[in-house]
Short mmCIF file of C-alpha atoms and ligand atoms in Angstrom, two decimals:
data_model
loop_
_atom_site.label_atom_id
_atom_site.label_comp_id
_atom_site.label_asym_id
_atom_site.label_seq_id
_atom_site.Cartn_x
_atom_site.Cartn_y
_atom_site.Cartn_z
CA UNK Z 259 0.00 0.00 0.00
CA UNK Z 260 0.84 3.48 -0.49
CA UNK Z 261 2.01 5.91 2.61
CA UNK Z 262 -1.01 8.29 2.16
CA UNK Z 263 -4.90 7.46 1.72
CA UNK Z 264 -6.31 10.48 -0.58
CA UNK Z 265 -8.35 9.06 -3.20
CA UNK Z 266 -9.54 5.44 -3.76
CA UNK Z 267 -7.83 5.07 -6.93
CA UNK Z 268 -4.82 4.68 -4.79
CA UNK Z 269 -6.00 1.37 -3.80
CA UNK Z 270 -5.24 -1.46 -6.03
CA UNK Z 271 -7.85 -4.37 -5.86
CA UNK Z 272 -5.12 -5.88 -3.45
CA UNK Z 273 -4.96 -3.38 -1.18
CA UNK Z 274 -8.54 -2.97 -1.02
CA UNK Z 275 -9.40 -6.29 -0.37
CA UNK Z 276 -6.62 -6.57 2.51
CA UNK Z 277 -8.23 -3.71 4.03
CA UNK Z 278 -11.03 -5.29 3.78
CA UNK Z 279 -10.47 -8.37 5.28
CA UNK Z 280 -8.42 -6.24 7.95
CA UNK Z 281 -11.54 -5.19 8.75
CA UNK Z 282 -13.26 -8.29 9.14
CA UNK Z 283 -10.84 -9.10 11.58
CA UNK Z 284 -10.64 -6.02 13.73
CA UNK Z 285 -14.34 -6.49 13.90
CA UNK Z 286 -14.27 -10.00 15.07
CA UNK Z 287 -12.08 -8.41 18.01
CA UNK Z 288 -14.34 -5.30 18.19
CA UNK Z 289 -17.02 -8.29 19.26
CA UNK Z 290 -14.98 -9.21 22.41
CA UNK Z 291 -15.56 -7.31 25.68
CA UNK Z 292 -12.55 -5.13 25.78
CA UNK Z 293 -12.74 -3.38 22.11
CA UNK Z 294 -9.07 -2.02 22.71
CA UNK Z 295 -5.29 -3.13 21.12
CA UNK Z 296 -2.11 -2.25 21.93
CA UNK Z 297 -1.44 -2.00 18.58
CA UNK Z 298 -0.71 1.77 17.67
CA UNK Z 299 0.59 2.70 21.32
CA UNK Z 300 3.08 5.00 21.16
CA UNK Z 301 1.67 6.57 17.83
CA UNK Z 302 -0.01 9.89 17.34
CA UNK Z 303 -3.19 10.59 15.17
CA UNK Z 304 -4.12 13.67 14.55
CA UNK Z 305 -7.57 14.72 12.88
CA UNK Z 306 -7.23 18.28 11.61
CA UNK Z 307 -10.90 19.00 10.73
CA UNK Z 308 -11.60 22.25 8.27
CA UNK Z 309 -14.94 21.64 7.72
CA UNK Z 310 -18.14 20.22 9.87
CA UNK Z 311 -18.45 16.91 10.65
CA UNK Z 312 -20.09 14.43 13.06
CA UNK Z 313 -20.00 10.97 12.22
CA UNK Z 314 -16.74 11.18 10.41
CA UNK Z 315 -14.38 12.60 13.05
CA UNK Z 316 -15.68 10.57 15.78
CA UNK Z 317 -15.79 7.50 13.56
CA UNK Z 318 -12.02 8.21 13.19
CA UNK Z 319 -11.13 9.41 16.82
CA UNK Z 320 -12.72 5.83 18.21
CA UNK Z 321 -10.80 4.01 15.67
CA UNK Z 322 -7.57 5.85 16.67
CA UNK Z 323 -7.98 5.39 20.29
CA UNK Z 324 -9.52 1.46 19.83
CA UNK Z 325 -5.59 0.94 18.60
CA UNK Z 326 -4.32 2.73 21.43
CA UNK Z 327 -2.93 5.69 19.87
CA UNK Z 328 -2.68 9.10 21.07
CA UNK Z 329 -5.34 11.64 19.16
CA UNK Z 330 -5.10 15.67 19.03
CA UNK Z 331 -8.40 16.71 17.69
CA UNK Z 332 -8.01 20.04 16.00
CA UNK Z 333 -10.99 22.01 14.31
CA UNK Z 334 -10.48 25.38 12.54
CA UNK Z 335 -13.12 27.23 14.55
CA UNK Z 336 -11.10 28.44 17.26
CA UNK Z 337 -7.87 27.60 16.01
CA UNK Z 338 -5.70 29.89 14.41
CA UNK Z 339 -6.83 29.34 11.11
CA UNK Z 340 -9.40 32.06 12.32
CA UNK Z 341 -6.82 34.10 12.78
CA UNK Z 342 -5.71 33.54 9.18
CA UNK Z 343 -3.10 30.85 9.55
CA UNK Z 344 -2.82 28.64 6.27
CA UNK Z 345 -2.53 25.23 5.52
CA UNK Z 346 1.49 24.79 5.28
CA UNK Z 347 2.04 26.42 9.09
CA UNK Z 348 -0.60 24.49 10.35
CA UNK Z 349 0.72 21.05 9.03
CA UNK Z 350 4.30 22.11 9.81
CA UNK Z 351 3.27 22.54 13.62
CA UNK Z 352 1.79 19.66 13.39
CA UNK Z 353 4.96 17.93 12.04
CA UNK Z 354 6.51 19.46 15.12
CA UNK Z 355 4.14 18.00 17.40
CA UNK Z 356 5.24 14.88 15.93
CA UNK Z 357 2.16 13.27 14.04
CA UNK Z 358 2.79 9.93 12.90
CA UNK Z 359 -1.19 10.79 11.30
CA UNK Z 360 -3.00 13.14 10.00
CA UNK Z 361 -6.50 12.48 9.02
CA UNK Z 362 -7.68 15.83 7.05
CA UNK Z 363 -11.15 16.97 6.07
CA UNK Z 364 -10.89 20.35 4.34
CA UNK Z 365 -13.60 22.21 2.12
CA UNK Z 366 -11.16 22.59 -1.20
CA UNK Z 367 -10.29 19.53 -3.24
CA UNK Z 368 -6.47 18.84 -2.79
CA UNK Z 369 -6.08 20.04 0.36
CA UNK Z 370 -5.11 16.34 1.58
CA UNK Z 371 -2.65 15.84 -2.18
CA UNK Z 372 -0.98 19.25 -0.69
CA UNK Z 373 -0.44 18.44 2.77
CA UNK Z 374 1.11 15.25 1.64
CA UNK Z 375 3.80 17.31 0.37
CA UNK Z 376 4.57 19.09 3.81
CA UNK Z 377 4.75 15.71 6.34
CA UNK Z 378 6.54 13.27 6.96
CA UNK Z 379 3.48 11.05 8.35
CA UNK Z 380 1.06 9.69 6.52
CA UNK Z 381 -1.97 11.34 5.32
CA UNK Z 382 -5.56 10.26 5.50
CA UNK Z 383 -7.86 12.02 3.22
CA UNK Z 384 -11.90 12.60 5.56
CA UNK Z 385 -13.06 14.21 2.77
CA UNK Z 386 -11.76 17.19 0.86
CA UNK Z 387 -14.60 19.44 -1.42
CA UNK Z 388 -16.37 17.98 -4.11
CA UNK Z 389 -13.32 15.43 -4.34
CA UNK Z 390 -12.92 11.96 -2.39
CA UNK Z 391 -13.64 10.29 0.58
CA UNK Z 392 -12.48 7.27 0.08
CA UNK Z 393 -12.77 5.47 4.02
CA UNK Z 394 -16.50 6.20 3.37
CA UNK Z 395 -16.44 4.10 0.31
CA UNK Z 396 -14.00 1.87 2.10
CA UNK Z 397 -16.98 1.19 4.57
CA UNK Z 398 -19.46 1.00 2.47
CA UNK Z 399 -17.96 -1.60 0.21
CA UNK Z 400 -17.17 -3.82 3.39
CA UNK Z 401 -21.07 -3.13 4.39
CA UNK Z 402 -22.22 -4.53 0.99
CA UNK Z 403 -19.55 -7.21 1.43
CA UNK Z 404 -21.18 -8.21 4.44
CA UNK Z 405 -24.67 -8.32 3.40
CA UNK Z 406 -23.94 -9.58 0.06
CA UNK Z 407 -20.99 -11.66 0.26
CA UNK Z 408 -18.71 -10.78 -3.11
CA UNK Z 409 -18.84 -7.34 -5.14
CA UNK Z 410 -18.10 -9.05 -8.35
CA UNK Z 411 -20.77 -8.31 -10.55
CA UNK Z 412 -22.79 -6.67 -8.35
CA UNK Z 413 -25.19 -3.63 -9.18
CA UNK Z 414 -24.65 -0.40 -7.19
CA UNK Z 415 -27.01 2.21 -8.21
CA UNK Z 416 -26.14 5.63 -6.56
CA UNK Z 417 -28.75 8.16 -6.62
CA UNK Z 418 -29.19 12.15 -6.13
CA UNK Z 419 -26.46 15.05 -5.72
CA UNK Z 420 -23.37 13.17 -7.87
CA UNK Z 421 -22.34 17.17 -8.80
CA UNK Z 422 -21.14 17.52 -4.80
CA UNK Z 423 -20.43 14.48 -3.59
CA UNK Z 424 -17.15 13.41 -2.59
CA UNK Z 425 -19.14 9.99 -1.48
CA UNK Z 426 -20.23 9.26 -4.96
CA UNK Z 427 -16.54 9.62 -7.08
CA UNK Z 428 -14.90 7.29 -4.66
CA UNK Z 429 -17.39 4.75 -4.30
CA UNK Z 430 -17.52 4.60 -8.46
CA UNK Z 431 -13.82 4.50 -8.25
CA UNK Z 432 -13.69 1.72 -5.54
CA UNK Z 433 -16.31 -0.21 -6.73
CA UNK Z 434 -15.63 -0.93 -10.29
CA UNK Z 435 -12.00 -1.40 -8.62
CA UNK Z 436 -13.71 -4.33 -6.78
CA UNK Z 437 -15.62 -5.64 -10.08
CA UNK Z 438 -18.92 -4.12 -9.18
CA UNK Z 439 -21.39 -2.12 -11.69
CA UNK Z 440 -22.06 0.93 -10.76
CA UNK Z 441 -25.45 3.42 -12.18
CA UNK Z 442 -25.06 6.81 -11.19
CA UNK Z 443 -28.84 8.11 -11.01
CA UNK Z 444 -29.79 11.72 -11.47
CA UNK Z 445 -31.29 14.77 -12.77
CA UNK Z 446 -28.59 16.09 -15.51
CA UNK Z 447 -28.16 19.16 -13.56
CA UNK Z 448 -26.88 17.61 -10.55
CA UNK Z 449 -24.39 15.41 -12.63
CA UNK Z 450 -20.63 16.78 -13.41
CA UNK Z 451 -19.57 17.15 -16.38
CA UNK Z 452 -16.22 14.92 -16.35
CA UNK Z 453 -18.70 11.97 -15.60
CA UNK Z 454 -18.52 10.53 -18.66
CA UNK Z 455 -15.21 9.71 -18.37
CA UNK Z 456 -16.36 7.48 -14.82
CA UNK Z 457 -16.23 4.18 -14.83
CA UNK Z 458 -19.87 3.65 -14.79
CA UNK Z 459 -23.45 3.99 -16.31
CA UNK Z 460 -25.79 7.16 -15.70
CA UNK Z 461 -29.42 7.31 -16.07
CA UNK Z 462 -31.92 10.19 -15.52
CA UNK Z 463 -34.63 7.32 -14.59
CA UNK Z 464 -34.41 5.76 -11.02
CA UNK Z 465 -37.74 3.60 -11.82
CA UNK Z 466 -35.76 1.72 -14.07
CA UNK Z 467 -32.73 0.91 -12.46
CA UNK Z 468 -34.11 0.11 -9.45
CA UNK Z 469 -35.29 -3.58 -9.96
CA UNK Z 470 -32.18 -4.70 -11.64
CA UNK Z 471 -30.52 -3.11 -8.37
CA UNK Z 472 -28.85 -5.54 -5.51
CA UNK Z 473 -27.32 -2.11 -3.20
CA UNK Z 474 -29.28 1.79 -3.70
CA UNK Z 475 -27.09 4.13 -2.02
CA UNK Z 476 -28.99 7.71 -1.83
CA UNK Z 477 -27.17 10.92 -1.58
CA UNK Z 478 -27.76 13.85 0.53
CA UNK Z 479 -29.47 16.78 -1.22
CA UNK Z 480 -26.07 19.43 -0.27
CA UNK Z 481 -27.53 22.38 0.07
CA UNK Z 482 -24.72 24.10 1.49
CA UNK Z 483 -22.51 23.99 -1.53
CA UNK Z 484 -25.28 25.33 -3.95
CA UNK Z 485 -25.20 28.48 -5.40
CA UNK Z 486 -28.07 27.93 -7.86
CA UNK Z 487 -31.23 26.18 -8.39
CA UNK Z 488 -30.86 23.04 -9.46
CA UNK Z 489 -33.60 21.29 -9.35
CA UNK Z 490 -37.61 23.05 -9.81
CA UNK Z 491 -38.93 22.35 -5.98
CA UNK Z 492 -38.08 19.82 -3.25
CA UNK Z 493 -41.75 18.17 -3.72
CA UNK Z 494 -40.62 17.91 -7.47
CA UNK Z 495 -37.01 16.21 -6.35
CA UNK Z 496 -38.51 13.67 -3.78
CA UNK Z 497 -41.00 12.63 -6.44
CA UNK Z 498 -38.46 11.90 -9.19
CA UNK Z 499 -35.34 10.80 -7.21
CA UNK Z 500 -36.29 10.35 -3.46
CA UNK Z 501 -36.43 6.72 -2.31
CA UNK Z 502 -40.41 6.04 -1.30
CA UNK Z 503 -42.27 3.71 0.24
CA UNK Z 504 -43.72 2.88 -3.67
CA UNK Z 505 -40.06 2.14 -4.93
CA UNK Z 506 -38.92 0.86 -2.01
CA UNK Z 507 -41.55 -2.14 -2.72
CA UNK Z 508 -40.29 -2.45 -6.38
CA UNK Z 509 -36.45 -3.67 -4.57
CA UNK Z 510 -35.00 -6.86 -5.16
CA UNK Z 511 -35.90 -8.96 -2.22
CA UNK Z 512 -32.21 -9.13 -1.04
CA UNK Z 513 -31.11 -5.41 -2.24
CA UNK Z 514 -30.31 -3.10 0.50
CA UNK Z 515 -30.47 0.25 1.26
CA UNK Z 516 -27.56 2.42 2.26
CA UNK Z 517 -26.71 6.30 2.92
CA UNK Z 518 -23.64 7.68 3.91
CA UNK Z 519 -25.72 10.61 6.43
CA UNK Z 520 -26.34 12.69 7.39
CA UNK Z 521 -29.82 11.96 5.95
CA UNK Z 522 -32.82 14.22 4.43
CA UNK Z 523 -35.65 12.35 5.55
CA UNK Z 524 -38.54 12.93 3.96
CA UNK Z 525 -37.10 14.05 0.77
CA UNK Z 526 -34.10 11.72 -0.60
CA UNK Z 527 -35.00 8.86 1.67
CA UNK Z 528 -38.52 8.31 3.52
CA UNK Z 529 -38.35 7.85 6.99
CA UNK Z 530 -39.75 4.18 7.30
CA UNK Z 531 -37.33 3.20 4.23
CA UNK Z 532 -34.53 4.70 6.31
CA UNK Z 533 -35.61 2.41 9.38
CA UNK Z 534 -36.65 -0.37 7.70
CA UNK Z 535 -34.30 -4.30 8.14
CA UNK Z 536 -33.00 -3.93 4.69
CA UNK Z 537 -31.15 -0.16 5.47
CA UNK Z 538 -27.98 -0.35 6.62
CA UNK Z 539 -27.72 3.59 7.51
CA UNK Z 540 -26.69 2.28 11.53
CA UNK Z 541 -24.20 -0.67 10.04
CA UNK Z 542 -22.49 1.81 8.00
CA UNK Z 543 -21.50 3.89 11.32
CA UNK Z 544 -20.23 0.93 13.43
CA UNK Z 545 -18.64 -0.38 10.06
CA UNK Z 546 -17.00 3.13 9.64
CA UNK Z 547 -14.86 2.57 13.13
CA UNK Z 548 -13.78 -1.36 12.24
CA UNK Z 549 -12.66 -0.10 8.05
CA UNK Z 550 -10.64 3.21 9.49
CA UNK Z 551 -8.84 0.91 12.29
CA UNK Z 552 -7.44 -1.58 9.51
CA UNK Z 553 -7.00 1.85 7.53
CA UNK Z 554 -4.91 3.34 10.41
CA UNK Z 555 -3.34 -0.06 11.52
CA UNK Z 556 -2.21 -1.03 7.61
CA UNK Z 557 -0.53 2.67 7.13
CA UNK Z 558 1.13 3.27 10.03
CA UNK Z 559 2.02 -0.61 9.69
CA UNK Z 560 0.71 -1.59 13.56
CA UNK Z 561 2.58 -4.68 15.58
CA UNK Z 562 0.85 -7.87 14.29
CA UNK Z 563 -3.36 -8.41 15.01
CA UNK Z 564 -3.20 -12.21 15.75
CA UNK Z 565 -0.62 -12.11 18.94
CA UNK Z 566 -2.70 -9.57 20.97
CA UNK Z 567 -4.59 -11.56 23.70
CA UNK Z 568 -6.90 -9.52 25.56
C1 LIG D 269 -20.72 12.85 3.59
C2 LIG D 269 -19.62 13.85 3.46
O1 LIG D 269 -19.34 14.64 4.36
O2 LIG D 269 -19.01 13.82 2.39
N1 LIG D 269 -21.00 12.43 4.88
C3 LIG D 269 -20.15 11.60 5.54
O3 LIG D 269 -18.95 11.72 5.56
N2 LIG D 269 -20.73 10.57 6.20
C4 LIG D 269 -21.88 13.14 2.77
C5 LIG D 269 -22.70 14.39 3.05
O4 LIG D 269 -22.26 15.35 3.65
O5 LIG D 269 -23.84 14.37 2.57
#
């Protein structure tokens, strides 16, 4: 594997599949009573957070600390970056403080490809713009893996705001890594531009898709990073690309349901869909701690899993 995580085209189907099964094993410690390893002691993890997040920086703090590492949490709002600071100073304190870590979420694509220049440590892209997450689609491919068994040949259909999601391009990017077949669903003004150059299909019709679907993974409506109007009215989006009770129905009996949250209810997703057996919205949170361990473990290349008796 390489030293830095920042998009998932880094991963080669080998690496992806050992993080994988990484993951299956940290989880089949995670089941035990005492959830912690010595593994990372000694090590420092730093999450430098630029932009809001819940699940995400928790997700990555409890993974940090499960391997017993030592986490700074840092988050621009009352940091100096208020005060103007840029990027470079920040990561070169940071290098002083000795990070062996950093896990970045910024709000400009290529933040995390820049700071990779300035450490020494490894870097972890959280999410960086309209770019790449690629732990989330790290975790959701081992959710599908676990509800499905094998990826190969599988079809993902991903539906709503491709145009901002960072979700979306690294799950494509992962997935047909891992031999899945990914549809990207929705309205042409919420699709880039570049995505015909993805490897995957796109279709303007969810009804459709959705039947020859095994996994439908909606997107959050972001309305933080429009400018514009880009769609007529909500009522209008929910009708044409929200996931209802009616096309809920019209699933594969196996297929599941996924979102990466936080969730719209009531206008990508309805609420009982989002609740329902075949959702996996909760997996996909206690799935995100077990995938950024072996992410975290396989980087900063942790003492051996099997030995550790607890
Ligand atoms: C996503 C993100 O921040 O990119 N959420 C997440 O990490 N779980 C998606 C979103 O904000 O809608």
């Amino acid at each position: 594997m390489k030293r830095h995580l920042i998009s998932a085209a880094d991963l080669s189907r080998d690496d992806a599949l050992l993080i994988l099964d990484t993951a299956d094993e940290l989880a089949r410690i995670s089941d035990r009573s005492i959830k912690k390893l010595p593994t990372l002691r000694g090590r420092t993890v730093v999450n430098l957070f630029f932009e809001d997040s819940t699940r995400t920086r928790i997700s990555f703090e409890a993974a940090a600390k499960r391997l017993s590492a030592d986490v700074i949490n840092f988050s621009a709002k009352g940091s100096s970056v208020s005060k103007g600071e840029s990027l470079k100073d920040t990561a070169l304190t940071l290098e002083a403080m000795g990070a062996d870590a950093v896990v970045i979420r910024h709000g400009a694509s290529g933040a995390p490809h820049r700071l990779a220049g300035w450490v020494r440590g490894s870097v972890v892209n959280a999410g960086d713009g309209t770019h790449e997450h690629p732990t989330q689609a790290l975790l959701d491919a081992f959710t599908m893996r676990r509800r499905l068994g094998s990826l190969e040949g599988r079809r993902v259909t991903v539906v709503g705001d491709i145009l901002h999601s960072r979700v979306a391009r690294s799950n494509v990017l992962l997935l047909s890594t891992l031999g899945a077949e990914v549809t990207l669903v929705a309205p042409p003004t919420l699709l880039p531009v570049s995505v015909g150059s993805w490897p995957c299909e796109v279709s303007y019709d969810l009804d459709s898709v959705l039947p020859k679907s095994d996994v439908v993974m909606m997107l959050r409506v972001q309305r933080e990073r429009m400018n514009a109007a880009f769609f007529p009215t909500e009522r209008e989006y929910s009708r044409r690309y929200g996931l209802d009770r009616e096309r809920f129905a019209r699933l594969k009996e196996d297929a599941v349901v996924m979102h990466p949250g936080p969730m719209n209810r009531g206008m990508e997703i309805a609420a009982e869909v989002a609740d329902s057996p075949r959702s996996t919205i909760v997996e996909q949170v206690a799935n995100g701690v077990t995938t950024r361990m072996a992410v975290l473990y396989l980087l900063l290349g942790g003492a051996d899993l099997g030995g550790e008796d607890q």
